[in-house]
Coordinates of C-alpha atoms in Angstrom, one line a residue:
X321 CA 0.0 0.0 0.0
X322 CA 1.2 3.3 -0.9
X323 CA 1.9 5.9 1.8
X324 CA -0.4 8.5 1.5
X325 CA 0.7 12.3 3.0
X326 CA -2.2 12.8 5.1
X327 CA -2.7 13.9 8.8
X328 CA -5.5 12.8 9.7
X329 CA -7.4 12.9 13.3
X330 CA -9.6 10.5 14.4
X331 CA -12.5 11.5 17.2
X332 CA -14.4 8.6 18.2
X333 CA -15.6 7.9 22.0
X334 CA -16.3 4.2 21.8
X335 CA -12.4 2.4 22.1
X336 CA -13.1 -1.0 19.6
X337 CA -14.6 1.7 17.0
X338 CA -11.7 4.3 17.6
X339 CA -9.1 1.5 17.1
X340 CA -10.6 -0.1 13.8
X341 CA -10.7 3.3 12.6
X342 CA -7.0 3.9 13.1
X343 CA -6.0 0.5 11.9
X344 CA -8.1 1.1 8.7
X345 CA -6.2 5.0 8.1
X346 CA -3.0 3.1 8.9
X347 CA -3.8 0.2 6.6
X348 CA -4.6 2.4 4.0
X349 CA -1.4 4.2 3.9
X350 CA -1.9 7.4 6.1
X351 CA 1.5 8.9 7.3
X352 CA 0.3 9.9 10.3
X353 CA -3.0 8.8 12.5
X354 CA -4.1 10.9 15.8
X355 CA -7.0 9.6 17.8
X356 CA -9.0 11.5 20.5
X357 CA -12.0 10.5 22.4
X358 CA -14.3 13.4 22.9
X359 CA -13.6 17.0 21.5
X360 CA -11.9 18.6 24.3
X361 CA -8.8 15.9 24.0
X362 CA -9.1 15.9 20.2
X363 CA -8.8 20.6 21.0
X364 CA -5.7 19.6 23.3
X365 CA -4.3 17.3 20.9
X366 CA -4.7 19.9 18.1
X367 CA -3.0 22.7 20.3
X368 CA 0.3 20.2 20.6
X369 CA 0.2 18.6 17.3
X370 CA -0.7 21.6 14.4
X371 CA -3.1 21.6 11.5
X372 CA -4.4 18.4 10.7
X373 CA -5.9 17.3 6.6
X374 CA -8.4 15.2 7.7
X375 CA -11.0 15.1 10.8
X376 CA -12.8 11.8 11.1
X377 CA -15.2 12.7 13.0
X378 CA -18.1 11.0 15.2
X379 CA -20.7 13.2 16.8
X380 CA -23.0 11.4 19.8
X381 CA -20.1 11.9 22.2
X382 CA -19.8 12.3 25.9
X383 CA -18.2 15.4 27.4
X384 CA -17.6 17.5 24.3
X385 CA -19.3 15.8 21.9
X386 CA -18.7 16.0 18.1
X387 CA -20.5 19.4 17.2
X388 CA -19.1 21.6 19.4
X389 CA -16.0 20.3 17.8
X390 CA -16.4 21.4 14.3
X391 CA -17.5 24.3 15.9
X392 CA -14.2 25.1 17.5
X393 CA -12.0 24.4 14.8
X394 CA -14.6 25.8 11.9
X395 CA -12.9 28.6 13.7
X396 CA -9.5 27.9 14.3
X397 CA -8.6 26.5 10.8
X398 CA -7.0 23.4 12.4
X399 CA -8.7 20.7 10.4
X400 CA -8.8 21.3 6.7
X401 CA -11.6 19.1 5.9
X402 CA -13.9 16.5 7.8
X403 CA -15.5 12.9 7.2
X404 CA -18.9 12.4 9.2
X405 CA -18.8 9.1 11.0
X406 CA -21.7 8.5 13.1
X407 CA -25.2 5.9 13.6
X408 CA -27.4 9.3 13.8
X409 CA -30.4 9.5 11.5
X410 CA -29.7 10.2 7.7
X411 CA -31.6 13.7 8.1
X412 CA -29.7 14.6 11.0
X413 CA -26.7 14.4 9.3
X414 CA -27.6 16.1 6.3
X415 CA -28.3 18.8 8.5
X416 CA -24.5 18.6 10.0
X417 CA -23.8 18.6 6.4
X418 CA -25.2 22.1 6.1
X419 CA -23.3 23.1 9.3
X420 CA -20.1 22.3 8.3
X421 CA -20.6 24.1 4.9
X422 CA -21.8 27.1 7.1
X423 CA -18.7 26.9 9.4
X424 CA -16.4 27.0 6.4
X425 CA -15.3 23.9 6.8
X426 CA -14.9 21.3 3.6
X427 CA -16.7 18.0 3.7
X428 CA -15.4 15.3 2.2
X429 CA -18.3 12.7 2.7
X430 CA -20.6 11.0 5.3
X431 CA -19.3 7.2 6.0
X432 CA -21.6 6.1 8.2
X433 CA -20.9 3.8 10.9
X434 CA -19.9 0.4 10.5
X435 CA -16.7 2.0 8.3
X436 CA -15.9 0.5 5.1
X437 CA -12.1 0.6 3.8
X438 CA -12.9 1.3 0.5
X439 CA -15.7 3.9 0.9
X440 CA -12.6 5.8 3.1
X441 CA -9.8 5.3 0.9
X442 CA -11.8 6.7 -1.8
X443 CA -12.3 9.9 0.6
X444 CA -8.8 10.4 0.9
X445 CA -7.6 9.9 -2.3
X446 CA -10.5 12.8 -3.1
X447 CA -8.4 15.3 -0.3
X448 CA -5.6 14.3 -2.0
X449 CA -6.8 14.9 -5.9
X450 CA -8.6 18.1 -5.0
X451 CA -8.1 21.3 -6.6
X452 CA -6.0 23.9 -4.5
X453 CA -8.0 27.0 -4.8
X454 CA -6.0 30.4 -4.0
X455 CA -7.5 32.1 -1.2
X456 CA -9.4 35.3 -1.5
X457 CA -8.4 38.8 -1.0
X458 CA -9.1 39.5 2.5
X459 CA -10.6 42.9 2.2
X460 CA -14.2 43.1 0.4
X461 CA -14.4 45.0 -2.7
X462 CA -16.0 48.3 -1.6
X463 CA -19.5 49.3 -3.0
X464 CA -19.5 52.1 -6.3
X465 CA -19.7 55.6 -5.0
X466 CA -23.2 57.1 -5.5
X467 CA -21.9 59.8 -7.8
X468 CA -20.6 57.2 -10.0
X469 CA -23.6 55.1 -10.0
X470 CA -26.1 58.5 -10.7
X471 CA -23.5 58.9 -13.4
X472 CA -24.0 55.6 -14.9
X473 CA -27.8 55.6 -14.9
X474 CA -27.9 59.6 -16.4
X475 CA -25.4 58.4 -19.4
X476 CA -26.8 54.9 -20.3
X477 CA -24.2 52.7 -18.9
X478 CA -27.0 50.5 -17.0
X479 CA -27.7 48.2 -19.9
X480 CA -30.8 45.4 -19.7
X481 CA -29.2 41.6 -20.3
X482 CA -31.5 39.0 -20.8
X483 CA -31.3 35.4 -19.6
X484 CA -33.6 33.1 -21.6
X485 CA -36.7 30.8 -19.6
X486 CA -37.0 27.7 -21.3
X487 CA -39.7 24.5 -21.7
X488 CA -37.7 21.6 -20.5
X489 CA -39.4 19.1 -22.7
X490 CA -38.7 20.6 -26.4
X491 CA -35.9 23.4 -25.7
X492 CA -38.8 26.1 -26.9
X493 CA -38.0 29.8 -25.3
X494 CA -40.7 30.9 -23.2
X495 CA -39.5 34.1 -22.6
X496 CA -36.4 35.7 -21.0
X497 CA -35.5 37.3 -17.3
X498 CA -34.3 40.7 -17.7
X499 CA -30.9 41.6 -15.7
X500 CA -28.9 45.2 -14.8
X501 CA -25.7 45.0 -15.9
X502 CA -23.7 48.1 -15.9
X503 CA -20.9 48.4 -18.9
X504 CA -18.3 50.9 -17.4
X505 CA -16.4 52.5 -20.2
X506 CA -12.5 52.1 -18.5
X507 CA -13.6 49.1 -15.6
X508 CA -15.8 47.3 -18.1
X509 CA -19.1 44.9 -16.6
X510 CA -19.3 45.8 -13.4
X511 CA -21.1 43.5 -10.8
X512 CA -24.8 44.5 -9.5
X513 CA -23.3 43.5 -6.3
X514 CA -21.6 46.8 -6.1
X515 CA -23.9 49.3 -7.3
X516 CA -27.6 47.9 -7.0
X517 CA -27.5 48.4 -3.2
X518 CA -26.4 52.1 -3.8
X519 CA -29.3 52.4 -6.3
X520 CA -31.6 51.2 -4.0
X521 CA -30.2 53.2 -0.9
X522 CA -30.8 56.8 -3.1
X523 CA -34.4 55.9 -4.5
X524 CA -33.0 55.1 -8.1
X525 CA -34.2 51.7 -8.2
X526 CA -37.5 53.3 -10.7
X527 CA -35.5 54.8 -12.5
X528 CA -33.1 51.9 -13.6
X529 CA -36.7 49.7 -13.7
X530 CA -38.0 52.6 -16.4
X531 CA -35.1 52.2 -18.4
X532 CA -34.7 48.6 -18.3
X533 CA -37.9 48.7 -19.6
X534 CA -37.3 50.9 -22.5
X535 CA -34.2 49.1 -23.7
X536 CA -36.5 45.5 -23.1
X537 CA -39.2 46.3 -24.6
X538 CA -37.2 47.8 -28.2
X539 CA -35.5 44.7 -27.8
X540 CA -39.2 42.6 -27.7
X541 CA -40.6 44.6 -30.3
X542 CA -37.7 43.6 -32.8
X543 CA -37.9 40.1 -31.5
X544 CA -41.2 39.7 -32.4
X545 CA -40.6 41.1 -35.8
X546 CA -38.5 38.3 -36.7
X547 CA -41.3 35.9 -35.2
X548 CA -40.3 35.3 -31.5
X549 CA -42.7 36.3 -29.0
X550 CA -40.8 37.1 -25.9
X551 CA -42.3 37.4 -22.7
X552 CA -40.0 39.6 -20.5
X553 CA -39.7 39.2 -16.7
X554 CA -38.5 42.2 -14.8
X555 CA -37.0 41.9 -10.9
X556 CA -39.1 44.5 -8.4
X557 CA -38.5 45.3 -5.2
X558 CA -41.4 45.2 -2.6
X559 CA -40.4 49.1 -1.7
X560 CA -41.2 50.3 -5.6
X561 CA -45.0 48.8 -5.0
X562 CA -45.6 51.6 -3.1
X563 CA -44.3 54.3 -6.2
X564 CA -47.7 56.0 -7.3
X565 CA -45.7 56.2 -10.6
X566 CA -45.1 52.4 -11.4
X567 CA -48.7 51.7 -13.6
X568 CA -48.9 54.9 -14.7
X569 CA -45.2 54.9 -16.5
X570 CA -45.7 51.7 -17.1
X571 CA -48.9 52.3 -18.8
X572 CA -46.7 55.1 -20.9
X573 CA -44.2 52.7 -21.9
X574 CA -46.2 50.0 -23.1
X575 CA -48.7 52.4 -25.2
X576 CA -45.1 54.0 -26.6
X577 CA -43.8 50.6 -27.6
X578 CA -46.9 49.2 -29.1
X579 CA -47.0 46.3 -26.8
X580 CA -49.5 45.0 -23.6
X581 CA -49.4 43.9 -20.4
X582 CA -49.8 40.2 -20.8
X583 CA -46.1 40.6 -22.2
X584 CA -44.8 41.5 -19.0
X585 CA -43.9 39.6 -16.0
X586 CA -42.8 41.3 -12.8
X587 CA -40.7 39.1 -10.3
X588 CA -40.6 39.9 -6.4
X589 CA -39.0 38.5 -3.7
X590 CA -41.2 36.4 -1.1
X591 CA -39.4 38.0 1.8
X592 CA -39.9 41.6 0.9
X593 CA -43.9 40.8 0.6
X594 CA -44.4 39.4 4.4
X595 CA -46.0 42.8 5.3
X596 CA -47.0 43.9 1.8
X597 CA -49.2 47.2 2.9
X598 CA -52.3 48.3 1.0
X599 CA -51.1 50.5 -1.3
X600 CA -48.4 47.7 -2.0
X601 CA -51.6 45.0 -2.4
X602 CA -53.0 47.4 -4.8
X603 CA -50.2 48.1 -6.9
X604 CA -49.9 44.3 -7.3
X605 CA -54.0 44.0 -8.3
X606 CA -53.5 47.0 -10.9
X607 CA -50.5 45.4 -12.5
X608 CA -52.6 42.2 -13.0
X609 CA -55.1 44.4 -14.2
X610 CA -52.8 45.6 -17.1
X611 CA -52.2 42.2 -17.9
X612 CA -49.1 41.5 -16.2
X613 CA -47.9 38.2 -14.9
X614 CA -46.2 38.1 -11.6
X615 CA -44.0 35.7 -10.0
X616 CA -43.1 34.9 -6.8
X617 CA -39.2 34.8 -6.9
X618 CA -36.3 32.5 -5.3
X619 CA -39.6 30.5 -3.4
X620 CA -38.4 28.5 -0.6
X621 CA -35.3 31.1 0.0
X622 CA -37.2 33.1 2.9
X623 CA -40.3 32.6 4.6
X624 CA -42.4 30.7 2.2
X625 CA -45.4 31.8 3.8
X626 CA -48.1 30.1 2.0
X627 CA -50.7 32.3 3.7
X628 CA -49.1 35.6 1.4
X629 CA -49.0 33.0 -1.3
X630 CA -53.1 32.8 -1.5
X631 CA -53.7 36.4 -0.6
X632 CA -51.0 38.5 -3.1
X633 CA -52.1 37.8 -6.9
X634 CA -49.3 35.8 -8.0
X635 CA -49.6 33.1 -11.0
X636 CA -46.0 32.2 -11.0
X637 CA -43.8 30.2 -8.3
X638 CA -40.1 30.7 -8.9
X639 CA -38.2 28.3 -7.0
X640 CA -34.8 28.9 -5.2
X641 CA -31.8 27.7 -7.5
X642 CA -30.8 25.8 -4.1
X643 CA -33.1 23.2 -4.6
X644 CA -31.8 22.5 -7.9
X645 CA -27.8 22.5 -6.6
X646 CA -28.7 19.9 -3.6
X647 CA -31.3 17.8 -5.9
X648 CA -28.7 15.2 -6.6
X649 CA -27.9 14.6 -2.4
X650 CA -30.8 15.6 -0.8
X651 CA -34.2 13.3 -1.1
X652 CA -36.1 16.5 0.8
X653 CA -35.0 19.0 -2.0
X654 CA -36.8 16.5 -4.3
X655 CA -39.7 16.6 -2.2
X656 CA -39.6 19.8 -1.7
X657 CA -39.6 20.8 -5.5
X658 CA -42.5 17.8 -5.9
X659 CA -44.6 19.8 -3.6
X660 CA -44.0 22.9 -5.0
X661 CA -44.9 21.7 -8.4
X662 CA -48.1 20.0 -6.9
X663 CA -49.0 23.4 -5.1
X664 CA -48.5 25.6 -7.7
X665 CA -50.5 23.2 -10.2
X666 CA -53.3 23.3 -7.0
X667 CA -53.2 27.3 -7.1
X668 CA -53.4 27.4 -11.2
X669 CA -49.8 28.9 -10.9
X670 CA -46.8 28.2 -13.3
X671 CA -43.3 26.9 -11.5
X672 CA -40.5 27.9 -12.7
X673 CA -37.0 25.7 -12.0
X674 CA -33.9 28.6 -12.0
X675 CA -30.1 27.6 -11.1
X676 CA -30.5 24.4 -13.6
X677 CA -27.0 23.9 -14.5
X678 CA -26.3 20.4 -16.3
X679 CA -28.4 18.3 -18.3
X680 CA -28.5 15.6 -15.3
X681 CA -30.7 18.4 -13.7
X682 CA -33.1 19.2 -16.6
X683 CA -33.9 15.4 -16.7
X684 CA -34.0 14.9 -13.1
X685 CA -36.4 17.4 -13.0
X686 CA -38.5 16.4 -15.8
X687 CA -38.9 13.1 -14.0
X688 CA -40.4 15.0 -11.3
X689 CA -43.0 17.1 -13.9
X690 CA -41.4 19.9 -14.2
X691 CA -42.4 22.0 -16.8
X692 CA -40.0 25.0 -17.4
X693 CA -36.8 26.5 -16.4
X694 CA -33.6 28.7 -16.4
X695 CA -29.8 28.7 -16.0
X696 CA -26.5 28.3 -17.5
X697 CA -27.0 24.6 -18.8
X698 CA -29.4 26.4 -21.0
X699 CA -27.7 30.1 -22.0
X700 CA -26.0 32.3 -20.0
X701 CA -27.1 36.4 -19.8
X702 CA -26.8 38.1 -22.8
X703 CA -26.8 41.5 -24.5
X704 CA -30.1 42.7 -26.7
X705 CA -28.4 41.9 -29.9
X706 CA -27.0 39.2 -29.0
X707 CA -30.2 37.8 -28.0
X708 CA -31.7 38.3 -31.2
X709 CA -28.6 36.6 -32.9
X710 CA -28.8 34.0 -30.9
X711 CA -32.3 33.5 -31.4
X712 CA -32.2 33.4 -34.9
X713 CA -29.4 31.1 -35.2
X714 CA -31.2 28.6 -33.0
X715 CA -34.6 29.2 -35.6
X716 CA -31.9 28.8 -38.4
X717 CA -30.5 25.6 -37.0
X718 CA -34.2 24.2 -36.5
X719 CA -35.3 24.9 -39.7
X720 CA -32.4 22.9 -41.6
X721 CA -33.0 19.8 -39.0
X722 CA -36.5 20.1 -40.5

């Protein structure tokens, strides 16, 4: 057996366990094996000994049992990654799975308990193959000045991107999500991380909606000219309900451009809507009035309070791209999506599937009856023109496979 550079610490209470475990690690090749019974002697050990690659760790323990443990050293950096051994239930330990990714710790799998040599070899030969990322810069990249933002919206530099929705059965486009993305002539694309915040801080967030809007609905008008209708979905904040301004521009806009209501759909937040006020109920009503579609976005991400679900007038369910990530690992994200899918056909609303990624996911979930979706498996955010291009060279494409 090859010797394998790995330090790795095993905390088990129960002695037989503890020693099969270091006689496995050993067996397998490991340069060097610690063992510790409870946490606070695995701490001690960790104070005398350094940094250790691998924690293989149980977690029913008494004294300082096994999640105080992580918690410690999620802290300190003294354990590089960890291996869950333990008899709990399987949803308990999905949830420690969620704690350790919270704690900034890397897991390299759940073994279970009796241990299996060649479930744990193949864990450590996974430390050992694993990309070394760099670290990041400490220090955050600081937010745009608010000059520089008004700047960017007054000369045009806020430019709408659109992300295609698509029907997961035959490819079709069913319309596209329209993003901010500000093209700074020296920095180029600039993150909405660092100036939607500031927009939303001065009031501004109207005015980048009302020239999204413009710029979208141009960019509809020549889609549909070269025979793609184009629903367009438009992010809004819970705060801008309560603009007096929203229908009416919006009204403007539409009756400027030639185009209705029904091709509109407005995306908000769940959380933002917890204590939607009147005039926030009634911007929603009026906006369904015109025509508009609106969606509920990232569902599942906040409260998910299915009382605001019956009483706001939504007739779209967009469901958290985390659902999608964890479908693979996690039966309750499939159930979770299942419901979702069996709620939203309940209510008469669409569901949307964002953060699909791979094709494993797009057939996963149409197993499951999903219907349509969005993400980078699909098409990534594009310009105006480049949506059109792209949209005729998929119609081009079609029509010779015909």
């Amino acid at each position: 057996m090859p010797s394998l550079p790995l330090r790795v610490l095993v905390l088990e209470d129960h002695a037989f366990q503890r020693s099969v475990a270091v006689n496995m690690l050993q067996t397998l090749g490991c340069d060097q094996v610690f063992e510790a019974s409870d946490g606070a002697q695995a701490l001690a050990l960790l104070d005398t000994i350094g940094t250790v690659d691998i924690a293989l760790c149980d977690l029913q323990m008494e004294g300082m049992d096994g999640l105080e443990f992580l918690q410690r050293v999620g802290a300190s950096g003294q354990v590089k990654s960890v291996i869950i051994s333990s008899s709990l239930s399987a949803d308990l330990r999905r949830a420690v799975h969620q704690m350790v990714a919270l704690l900034g710790l890397e897991l390299l799998g759940d073994v279970g308990k009796p241990l299996h040599s060649q479930v744990l070899a193949e864990l450590l030969h996974k430390f050992i193959d694993r990309p070394v990322s760099q670290p990041e810069p400490a220090s955050a990249v600081p937010l745009a000045s608010e000059t520089s933002v008004r700047r960017a919206l007054a000369e045009g530099q806020l430019h709408a991107w659109y992300q295609p929705k698509f029907n997961l059965h035959t490819g079709e486009v069913c319309g596209v999500e329209v993003l901010c993305r500000w093209l700074h002539p020296t920095r180029g694309v600039i993150s909405p991380a660092l100036f939607m915040p500031v927009l939303e801080r001065c009031g501004l967030l109207d005015e980048m909606l009302f020239a999204q809007l413009d710029q979208a609905l141009t960019v509809q008008r020549s889609a549909r000219a070269q025979g793609f209708a184009l629903n367009m979905a438009f992010n809004l904040q819970a705060v801008q309900l309560a603009s007096a301004q929203l229908t009416s521009t919006l009204k403007s806009l539409l009756t400027h451009h030639h185009t209705c209501g029904s091709s509109l759909t407005f995306e908000l937040t769940e959380s933002g809507l917890l204590e939607a006020p009147a005039t926030s109920m009634e911007s929603l009503v009026r906006l369904r009035m015109m025509g508009c579609r609106l969606s509920i976005d990232d569902f599942g991400a906040g409260f998910s309070s299915l009382q605001r679900l019956c009483q706001l007038p939504f007739n779209e369910i967009k469901l958290d791209a985390d659902f999608i990530r964890n479908l693979e690992h996690e039966p309750r994200c499939r159930a979770a999506i299942s419901s979702t899918l069996a709620l939203g056909e309940t209510l008469g609303m669409t569901v949307v599937i964002e953060g699909i990624e791979t094709d494993a996911q797009r057939r996963e979930l149409l197993a499951l009856g999903c219907t349509q979706g969005q993400g980078y498996w699909y098409a990534w955010p594009m310009a105006g023109e480049d949506l059109l291009h792209w949209l005729q060279q998929r119609n081009d494409v079609s029509a010779v496979d015909e």
